[in-house]
CSV table of C-alpha atoms and ligand atoms in Angstrom, one decimal:
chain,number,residue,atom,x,y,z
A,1,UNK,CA,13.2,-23.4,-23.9
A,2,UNK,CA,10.5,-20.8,-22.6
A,3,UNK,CA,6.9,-20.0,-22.5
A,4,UNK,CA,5.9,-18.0,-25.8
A,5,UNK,CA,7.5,-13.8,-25.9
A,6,UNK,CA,4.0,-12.6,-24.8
A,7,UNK,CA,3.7,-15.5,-22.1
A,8,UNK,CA,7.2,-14.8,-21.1
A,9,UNK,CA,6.5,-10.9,-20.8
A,10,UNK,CA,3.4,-11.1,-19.2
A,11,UNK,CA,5.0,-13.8,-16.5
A,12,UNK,CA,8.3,-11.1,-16.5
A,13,UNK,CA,6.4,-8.1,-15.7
A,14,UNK,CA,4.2,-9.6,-12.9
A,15,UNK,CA,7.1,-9.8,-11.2
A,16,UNK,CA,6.9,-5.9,-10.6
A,17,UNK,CA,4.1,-6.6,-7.7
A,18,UNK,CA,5.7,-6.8,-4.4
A,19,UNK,CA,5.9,-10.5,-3.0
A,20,UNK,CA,5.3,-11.5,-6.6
A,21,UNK,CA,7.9,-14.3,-7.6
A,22,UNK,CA,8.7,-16.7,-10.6
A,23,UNK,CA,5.9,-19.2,-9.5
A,24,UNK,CA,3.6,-17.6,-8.7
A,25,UNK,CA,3.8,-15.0,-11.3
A,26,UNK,CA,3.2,-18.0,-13.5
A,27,UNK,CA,0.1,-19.2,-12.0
A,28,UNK,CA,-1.2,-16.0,-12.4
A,29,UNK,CA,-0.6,-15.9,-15.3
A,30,UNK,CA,-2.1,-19.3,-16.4
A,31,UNK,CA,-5.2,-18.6,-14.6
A,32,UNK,CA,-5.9,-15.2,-16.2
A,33,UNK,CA,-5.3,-16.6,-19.5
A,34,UNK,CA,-7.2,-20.0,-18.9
A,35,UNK,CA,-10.1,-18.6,-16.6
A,36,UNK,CA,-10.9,-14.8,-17.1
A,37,UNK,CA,-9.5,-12.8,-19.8
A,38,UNK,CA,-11.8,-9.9,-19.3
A,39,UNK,CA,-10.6,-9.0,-15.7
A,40,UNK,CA,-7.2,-9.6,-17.5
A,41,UNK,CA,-7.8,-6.7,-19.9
A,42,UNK,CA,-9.8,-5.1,-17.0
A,43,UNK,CA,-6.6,-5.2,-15.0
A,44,UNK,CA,-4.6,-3.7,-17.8
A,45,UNK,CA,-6.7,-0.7,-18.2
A,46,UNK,CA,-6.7,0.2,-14.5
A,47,UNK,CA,-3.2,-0.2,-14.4
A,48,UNK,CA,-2.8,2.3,-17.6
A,49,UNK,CA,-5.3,4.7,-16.2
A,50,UNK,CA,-3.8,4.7,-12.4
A,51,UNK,CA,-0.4,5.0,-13.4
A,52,UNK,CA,-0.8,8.0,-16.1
A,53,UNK,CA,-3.6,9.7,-14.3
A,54,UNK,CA,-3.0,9.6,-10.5
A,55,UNK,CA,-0.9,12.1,-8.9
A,56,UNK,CA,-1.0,13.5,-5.6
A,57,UNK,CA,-3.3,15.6,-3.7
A,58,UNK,CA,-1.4,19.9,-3.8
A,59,UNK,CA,-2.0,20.2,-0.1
A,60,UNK,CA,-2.0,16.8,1.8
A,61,UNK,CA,0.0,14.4,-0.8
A,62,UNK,CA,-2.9,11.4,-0.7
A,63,UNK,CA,-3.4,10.1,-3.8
A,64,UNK,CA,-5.6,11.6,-5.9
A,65,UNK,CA,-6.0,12.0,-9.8
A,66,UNK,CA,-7.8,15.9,-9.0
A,67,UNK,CA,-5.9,19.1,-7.7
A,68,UNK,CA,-6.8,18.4,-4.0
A,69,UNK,CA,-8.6,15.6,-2.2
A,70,UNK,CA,-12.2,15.7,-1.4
A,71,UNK,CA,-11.3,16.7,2.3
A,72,UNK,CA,-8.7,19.2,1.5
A,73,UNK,CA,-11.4,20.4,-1.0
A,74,UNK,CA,-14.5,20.6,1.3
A,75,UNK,CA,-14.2,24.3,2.8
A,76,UNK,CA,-15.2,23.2,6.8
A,77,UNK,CA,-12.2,20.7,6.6
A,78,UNK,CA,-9.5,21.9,3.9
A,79,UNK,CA,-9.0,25.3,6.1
A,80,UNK,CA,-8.8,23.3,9.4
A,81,UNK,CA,-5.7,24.8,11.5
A,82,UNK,CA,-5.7,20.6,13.2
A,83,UNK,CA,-3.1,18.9,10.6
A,84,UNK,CA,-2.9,15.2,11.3
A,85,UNK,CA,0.0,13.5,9.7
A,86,UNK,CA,0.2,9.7,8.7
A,87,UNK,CA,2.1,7.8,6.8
A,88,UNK,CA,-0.5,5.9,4.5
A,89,UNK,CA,-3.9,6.8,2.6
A,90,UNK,CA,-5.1,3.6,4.0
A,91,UNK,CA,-4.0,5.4,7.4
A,92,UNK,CA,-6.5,8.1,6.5
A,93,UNK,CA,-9.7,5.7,5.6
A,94,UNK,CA,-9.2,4.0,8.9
A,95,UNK,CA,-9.2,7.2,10.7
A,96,UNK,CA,-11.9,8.6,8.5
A,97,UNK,CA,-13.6,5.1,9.4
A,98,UNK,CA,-13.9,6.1,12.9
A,99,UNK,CA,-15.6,9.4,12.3
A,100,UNK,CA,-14.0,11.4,15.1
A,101,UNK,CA,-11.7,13.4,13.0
A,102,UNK,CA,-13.0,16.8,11.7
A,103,UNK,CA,-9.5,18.2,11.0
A,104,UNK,CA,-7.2,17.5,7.5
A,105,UNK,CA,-4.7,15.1,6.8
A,106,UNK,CA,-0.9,14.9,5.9
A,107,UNK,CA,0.0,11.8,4.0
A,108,UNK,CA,4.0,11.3,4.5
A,109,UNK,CA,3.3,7.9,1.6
A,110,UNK,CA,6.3,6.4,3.6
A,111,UNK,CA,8.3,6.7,7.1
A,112,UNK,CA,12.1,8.4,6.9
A,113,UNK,CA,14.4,5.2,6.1
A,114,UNK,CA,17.7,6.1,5.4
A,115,UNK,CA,18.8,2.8,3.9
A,116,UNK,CA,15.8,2.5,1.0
A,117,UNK,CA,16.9,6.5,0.2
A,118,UNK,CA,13.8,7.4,1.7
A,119,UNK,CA,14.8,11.1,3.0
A,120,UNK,CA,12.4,14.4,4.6
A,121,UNK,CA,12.3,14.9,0.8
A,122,UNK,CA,10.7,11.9,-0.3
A,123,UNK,CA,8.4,12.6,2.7
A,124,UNK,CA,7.2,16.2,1.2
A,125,UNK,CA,8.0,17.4,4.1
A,126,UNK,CA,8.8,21.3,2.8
A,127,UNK,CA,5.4,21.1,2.0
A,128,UNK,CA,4.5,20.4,5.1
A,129,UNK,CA,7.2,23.3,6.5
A,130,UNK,CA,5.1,25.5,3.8
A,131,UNK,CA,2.2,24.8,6.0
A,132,UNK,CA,3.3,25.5,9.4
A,133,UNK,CA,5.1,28.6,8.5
A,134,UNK,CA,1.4,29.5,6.7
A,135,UNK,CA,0.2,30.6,10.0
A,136,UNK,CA,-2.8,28.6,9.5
A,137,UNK,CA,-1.9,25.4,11.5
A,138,UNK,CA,-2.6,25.5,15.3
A,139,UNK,CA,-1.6,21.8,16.0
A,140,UNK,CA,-0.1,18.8,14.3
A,141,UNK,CA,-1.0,15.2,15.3
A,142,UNK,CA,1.5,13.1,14.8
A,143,UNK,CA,-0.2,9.7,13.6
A,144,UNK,CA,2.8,7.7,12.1
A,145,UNK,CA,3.2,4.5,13.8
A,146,UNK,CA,4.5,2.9,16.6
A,147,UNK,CA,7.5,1.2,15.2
A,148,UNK,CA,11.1,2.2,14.8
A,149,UNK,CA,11.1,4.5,11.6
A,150,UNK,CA,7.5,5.8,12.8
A,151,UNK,CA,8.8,6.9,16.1
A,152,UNK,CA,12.0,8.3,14.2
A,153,UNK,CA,9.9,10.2,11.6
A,154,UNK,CA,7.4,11.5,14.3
A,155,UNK,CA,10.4,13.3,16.1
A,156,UNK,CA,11.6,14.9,12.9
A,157,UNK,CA,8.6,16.2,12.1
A,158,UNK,CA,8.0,17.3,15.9
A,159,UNK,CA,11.6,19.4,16.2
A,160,UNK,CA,10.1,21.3,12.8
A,161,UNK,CA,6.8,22.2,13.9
A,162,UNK,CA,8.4,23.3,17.0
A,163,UNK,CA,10.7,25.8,15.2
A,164,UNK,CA,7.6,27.2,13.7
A,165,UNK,CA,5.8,27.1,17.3
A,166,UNK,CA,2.9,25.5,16.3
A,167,UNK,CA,1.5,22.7,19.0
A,168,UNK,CA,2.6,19.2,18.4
A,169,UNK,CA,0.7,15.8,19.7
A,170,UNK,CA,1.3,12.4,19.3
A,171,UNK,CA,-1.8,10.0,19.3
A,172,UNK,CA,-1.9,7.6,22.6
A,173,UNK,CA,-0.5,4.2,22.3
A,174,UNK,CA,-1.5,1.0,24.1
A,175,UNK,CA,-3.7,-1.9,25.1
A,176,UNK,CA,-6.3,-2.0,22.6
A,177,UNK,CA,-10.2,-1.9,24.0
A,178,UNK,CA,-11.1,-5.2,24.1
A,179,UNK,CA,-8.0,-6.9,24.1
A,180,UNK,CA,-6.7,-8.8,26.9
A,181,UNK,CA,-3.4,-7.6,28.8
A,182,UNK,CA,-2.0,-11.2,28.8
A,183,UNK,CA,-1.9,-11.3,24.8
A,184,UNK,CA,-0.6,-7.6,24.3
A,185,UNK,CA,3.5,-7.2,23.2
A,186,UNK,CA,5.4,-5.8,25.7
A,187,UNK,CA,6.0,-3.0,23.6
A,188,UNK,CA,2.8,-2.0,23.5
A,189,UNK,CA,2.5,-2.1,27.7
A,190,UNK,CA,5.4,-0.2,28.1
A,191,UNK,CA,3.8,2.4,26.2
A,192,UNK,CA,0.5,2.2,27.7
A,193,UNK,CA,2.1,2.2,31.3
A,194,UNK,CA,4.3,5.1,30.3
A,195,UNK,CA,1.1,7.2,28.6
A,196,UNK,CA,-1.1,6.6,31.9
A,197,UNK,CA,-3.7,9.2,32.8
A,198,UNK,CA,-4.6,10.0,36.1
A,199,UNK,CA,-8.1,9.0,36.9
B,1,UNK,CA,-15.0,6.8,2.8
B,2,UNK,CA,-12.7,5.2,-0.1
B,3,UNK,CA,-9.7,6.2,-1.9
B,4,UNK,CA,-9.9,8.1,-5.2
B,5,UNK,CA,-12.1,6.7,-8.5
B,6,UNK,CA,-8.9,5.2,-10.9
B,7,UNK,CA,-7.3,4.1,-7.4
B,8,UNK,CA,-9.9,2.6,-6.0
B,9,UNK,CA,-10.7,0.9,-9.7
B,10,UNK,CA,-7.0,-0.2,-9.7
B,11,UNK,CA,-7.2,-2.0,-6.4
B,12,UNK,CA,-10.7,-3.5,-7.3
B,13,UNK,CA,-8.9,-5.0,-10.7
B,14,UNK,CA,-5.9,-6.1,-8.6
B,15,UNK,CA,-7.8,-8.9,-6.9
B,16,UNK,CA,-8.4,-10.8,-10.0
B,17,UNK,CA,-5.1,-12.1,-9.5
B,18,UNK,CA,-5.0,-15.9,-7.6
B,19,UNK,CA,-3.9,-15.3,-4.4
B,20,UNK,CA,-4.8,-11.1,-3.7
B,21,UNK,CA,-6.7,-9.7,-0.7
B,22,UNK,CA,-7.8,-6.6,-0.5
B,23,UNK,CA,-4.6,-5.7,1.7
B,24,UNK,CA,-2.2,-7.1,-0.7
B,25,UNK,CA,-3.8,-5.2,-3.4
B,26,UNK,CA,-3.6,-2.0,-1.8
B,27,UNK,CA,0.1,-2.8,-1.2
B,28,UNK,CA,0.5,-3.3,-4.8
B,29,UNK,CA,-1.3,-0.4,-5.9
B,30,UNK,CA,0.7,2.0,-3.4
B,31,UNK,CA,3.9,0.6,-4.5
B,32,UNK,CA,3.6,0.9,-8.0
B,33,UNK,CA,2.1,4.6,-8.2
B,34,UNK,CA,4.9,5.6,-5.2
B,35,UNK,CA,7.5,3.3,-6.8
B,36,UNK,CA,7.5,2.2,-10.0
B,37,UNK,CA,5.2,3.3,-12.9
B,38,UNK,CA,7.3,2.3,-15.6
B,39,UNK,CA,6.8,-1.1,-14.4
B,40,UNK,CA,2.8,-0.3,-14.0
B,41,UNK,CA,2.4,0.7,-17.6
B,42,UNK,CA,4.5,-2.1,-19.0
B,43,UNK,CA,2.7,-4.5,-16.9
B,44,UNK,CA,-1.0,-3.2,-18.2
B,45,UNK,CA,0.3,-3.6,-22.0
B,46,UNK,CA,2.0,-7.1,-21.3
B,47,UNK,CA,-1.3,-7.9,-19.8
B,48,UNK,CA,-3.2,-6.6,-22.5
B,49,UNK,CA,-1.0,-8.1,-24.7
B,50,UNK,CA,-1.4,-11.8,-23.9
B,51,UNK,CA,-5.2,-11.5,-23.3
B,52,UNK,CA,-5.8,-10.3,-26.4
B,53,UNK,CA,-3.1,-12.5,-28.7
B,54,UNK,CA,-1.9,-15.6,-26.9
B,55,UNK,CA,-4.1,-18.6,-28.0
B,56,UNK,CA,-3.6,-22.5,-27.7
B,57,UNK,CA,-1.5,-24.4,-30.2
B,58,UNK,CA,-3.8,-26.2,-32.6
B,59,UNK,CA,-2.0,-29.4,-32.2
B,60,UNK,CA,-1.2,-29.8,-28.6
B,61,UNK,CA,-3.0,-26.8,-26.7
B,62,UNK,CA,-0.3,-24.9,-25.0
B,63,UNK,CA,-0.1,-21.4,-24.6
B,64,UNK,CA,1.5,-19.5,-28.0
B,65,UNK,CA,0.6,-16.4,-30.2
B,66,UNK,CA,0.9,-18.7,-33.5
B,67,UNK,CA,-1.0,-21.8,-35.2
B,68,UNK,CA,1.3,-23.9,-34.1
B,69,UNK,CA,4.2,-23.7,-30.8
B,70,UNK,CA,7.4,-24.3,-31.6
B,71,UNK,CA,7.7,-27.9,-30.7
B,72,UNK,CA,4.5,-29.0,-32.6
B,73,UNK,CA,5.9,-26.9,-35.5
B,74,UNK,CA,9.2,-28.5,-35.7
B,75,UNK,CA,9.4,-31.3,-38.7
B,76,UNK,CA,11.2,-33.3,-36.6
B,77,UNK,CA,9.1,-33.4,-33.4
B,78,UNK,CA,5.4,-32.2,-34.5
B,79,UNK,CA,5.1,-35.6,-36.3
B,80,UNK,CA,6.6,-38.1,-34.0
B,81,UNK,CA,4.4,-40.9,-33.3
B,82,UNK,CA,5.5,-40.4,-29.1
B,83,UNK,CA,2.8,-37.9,-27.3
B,84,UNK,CA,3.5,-36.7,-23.5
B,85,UNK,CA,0.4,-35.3,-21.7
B,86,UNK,CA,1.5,-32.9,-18.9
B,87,UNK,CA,-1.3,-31.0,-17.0
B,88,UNK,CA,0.5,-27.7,-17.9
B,89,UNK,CA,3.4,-25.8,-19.8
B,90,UNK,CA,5.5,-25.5,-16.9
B,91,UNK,CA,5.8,-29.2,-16.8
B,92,UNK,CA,6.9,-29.1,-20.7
B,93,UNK,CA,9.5,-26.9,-19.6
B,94,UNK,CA,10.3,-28.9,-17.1
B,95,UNK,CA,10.8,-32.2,-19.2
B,96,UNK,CA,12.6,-30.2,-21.9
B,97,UNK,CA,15.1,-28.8,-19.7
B,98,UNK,CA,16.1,-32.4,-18.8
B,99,UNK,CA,16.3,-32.9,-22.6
B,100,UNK,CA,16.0,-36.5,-22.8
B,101,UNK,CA,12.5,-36.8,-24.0
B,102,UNK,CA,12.2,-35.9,-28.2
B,103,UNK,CA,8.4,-36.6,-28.8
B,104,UNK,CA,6.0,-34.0,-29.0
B,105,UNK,CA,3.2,-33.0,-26.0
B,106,UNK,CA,0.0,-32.9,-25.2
B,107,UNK,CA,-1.0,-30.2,-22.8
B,108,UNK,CA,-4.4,-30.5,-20.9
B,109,UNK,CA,-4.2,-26.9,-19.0
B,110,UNK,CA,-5.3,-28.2,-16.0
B,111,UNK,CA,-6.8,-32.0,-14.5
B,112,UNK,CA,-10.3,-33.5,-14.4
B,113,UNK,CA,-12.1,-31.5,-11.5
B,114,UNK,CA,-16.0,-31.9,-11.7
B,115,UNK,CA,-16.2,-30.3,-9.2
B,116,UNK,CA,-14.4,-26.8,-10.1
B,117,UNK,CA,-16.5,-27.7,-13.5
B,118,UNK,CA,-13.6,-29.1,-15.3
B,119,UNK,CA,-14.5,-32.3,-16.9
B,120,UNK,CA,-13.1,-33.9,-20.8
B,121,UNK,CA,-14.3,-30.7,-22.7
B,122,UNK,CA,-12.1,-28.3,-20.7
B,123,UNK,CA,-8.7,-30.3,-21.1
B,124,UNK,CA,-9.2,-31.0,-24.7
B,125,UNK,CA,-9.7,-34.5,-24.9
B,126,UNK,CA,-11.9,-34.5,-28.0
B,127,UNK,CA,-8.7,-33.1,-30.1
B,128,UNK,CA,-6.8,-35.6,-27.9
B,129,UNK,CA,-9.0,-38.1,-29.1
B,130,UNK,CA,-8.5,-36.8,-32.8
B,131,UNK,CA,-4.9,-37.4,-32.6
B,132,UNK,CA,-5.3,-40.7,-31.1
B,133,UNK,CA,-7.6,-42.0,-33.9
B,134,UNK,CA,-5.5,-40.5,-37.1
B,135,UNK,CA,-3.3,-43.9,-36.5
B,136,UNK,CA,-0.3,-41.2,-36.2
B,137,UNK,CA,0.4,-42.1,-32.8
B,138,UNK,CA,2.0,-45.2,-31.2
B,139,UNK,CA,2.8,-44.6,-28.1
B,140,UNK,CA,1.2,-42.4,-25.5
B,141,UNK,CA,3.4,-41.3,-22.1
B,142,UNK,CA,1.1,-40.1,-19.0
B,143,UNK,CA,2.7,-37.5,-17.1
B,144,UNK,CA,-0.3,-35.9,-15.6
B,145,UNK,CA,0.9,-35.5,-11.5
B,146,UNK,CA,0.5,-37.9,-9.0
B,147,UNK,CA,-2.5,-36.3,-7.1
B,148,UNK,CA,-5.9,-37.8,-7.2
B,149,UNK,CA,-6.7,-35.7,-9.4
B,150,UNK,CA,-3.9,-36.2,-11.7
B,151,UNK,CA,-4.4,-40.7,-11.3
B,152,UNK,CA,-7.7,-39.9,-12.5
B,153,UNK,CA,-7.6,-38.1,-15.0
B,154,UNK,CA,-4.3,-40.4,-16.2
B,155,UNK,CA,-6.9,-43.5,-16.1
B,156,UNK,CA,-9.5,-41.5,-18.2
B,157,UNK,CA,-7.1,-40.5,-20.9
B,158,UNK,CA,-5.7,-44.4,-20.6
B,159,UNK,CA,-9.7,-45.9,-21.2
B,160,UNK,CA,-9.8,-43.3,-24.4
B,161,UNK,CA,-6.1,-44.5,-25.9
B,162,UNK,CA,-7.2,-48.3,-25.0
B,163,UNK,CA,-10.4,-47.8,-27.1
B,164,UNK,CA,-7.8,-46.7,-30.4
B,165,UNK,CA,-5.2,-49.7,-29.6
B,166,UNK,CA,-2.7,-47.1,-28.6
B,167,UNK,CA,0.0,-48.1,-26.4
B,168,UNK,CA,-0.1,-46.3,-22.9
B,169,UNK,CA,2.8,-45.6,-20.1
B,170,UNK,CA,3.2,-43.8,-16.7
B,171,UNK,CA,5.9,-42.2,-16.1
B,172,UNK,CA,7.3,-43.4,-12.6
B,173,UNK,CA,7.1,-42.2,-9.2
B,174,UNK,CA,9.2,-43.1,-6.8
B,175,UNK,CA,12.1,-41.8,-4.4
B,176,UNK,CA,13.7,-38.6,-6.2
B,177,UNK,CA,17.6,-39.7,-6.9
B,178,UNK,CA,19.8,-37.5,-4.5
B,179,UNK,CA,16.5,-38.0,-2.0
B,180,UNK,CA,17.2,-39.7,1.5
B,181,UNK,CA,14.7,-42.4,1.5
B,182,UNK,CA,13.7,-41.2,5.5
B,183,UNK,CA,12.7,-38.0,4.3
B,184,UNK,CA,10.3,-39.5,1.5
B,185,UNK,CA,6.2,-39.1,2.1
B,186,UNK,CA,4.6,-42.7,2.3
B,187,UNK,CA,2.9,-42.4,-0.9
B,188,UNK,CA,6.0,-41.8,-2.9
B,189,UNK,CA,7.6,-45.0,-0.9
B,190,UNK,CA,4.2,-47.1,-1.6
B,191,UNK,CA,4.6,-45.8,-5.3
B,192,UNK,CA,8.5,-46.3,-5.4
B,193,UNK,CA,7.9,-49.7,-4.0
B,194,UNK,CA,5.1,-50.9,-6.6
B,195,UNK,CA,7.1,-49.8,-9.3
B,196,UNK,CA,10.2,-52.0,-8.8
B,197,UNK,CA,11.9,-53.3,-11.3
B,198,UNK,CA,14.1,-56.3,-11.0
B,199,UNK,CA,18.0,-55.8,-11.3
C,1,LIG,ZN1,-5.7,16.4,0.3
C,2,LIG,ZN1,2.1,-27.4,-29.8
């Protein structure tokens, strides 16, 4: 015995969200149905609307459902020759958060990770060759993050800008401001101690 | 700064389901436009789907798109005189996969919760009661769970079945078979114990 063919359908293809399994796809489902239908439906049109209507941004990759992103669109930031590359559009709002920025982005959606078929293709990266062979880029930032795959995708990215000569910097890691030393990783010393400026 | 209109609406909509943070939304959202539309579309037209179609059955209340679920539908079980009442469908499946039990249900979608505003109204005990007084049924079985919740709600459905001379039973709790008695919570033990029966 199952659940009714819409129940069971609606319970199957929750399952699509990551971290999503049998049980709880279940309770969601129960609580949609029993508590708030409208954000149900609400839910379903977003869904139809994001999927057929989003695409990617022509010159940075973020997601976007226009030709180009407001900042690749706004002509003091869009022509910047500063490129900084990260791997997530929620890599860009933080940024953006902070204020500090005035360059453009590069949005990788991913890190290189061979074993998920995630290649420089998946990346975009001959987009981003397009771009430094433009001419138009004095220096890439390299943003990705400090793990493993970030590091690995960082130096991929660094030998090809170096082939086109343009200026390649990775931002500084280390001991947060305003965390202690005792409760950093050791990781995360190591790279502080080994990124020291002389004062 | 935010991420684009339909995006942003899709992330918004994704924390209607139990369990979502913002962070886990924008996981979702990311992994379905990077990874799997397909699965994005059919998962806004299942949802659609059951919000708009999936209703209760008239005679027991679980989930179905018909009148009538299967069970409640079936000559042979939809007019037994035996009536189960299980907080929720997964516990119907869960009795019918052990296939021993042939009477029909009653499902209550949820337990008595005043203060989550979940009182007799919400679990259907007026069409309980209905069924109760048509002089159909003889026996009543109270699975609700053994939570606090689920005890009380068990003794308020009891009070109603006592007021239409309708003979009531508990299932029993006690220590699961194949369960190592030092590995059982207290209350199951102090339940297990209370419910002896002599050999
Ligand atoms: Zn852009
Ligand atoms: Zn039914």
């Amino acid at each position: 015995m199952k659940f009714s063919p819409l129940l069971d359908e609606l319970i199957q293809s929750l399952r699509c969200l990551p971290g999503v399994g049998p049980k709880s796809a279940q309770r969601m489902a129960f609580q949609l149905l029993e508590r708030d239908r409208k954000a149900g439906l609400k839910l379903a049109s977003a869904l139809s609307s994001a999927m057929s209507d989003v695409g990617h941004c022509q010159s940075c990759r973020t997601y976007t459902e226009e030709t180009l992103c407001p900042i690749c669109a706004s002509h003091k930031r869009g022509t910047s020759s500063t490129i900084c590359v990260v791997e997530t559009p929620a890599d860009v709002l933080a940024i953006e958060a902070g204020g500090h920025f005035t360059g453009r982005y590069f949005v990788l959606l991913g890190h290189l990770s061979p074993l998920d078929g995630v290649g420089p293709e998946e990346l975009g990266l001959a987009l981003l060759e397009r771009h430094l062979a433009s001419g138009d880029v004095a220096e890439l930032i390299l943003a990705t993050n400090p793990t493993v795959e970030g590091e690995a995708t960082a130096h991929f990215i660094a030998d090809m800008a170096r082939r086109h000569k343009v200026m390649i910097s990775r931002i500084a890691h280390g001991v947060p401001v305003g965390g202690e030393l005792e409760y950093v990783d050791s990781t995360t010393l190591a790279l502080s101690f080994n990124g020291r400026l002389p004062l």
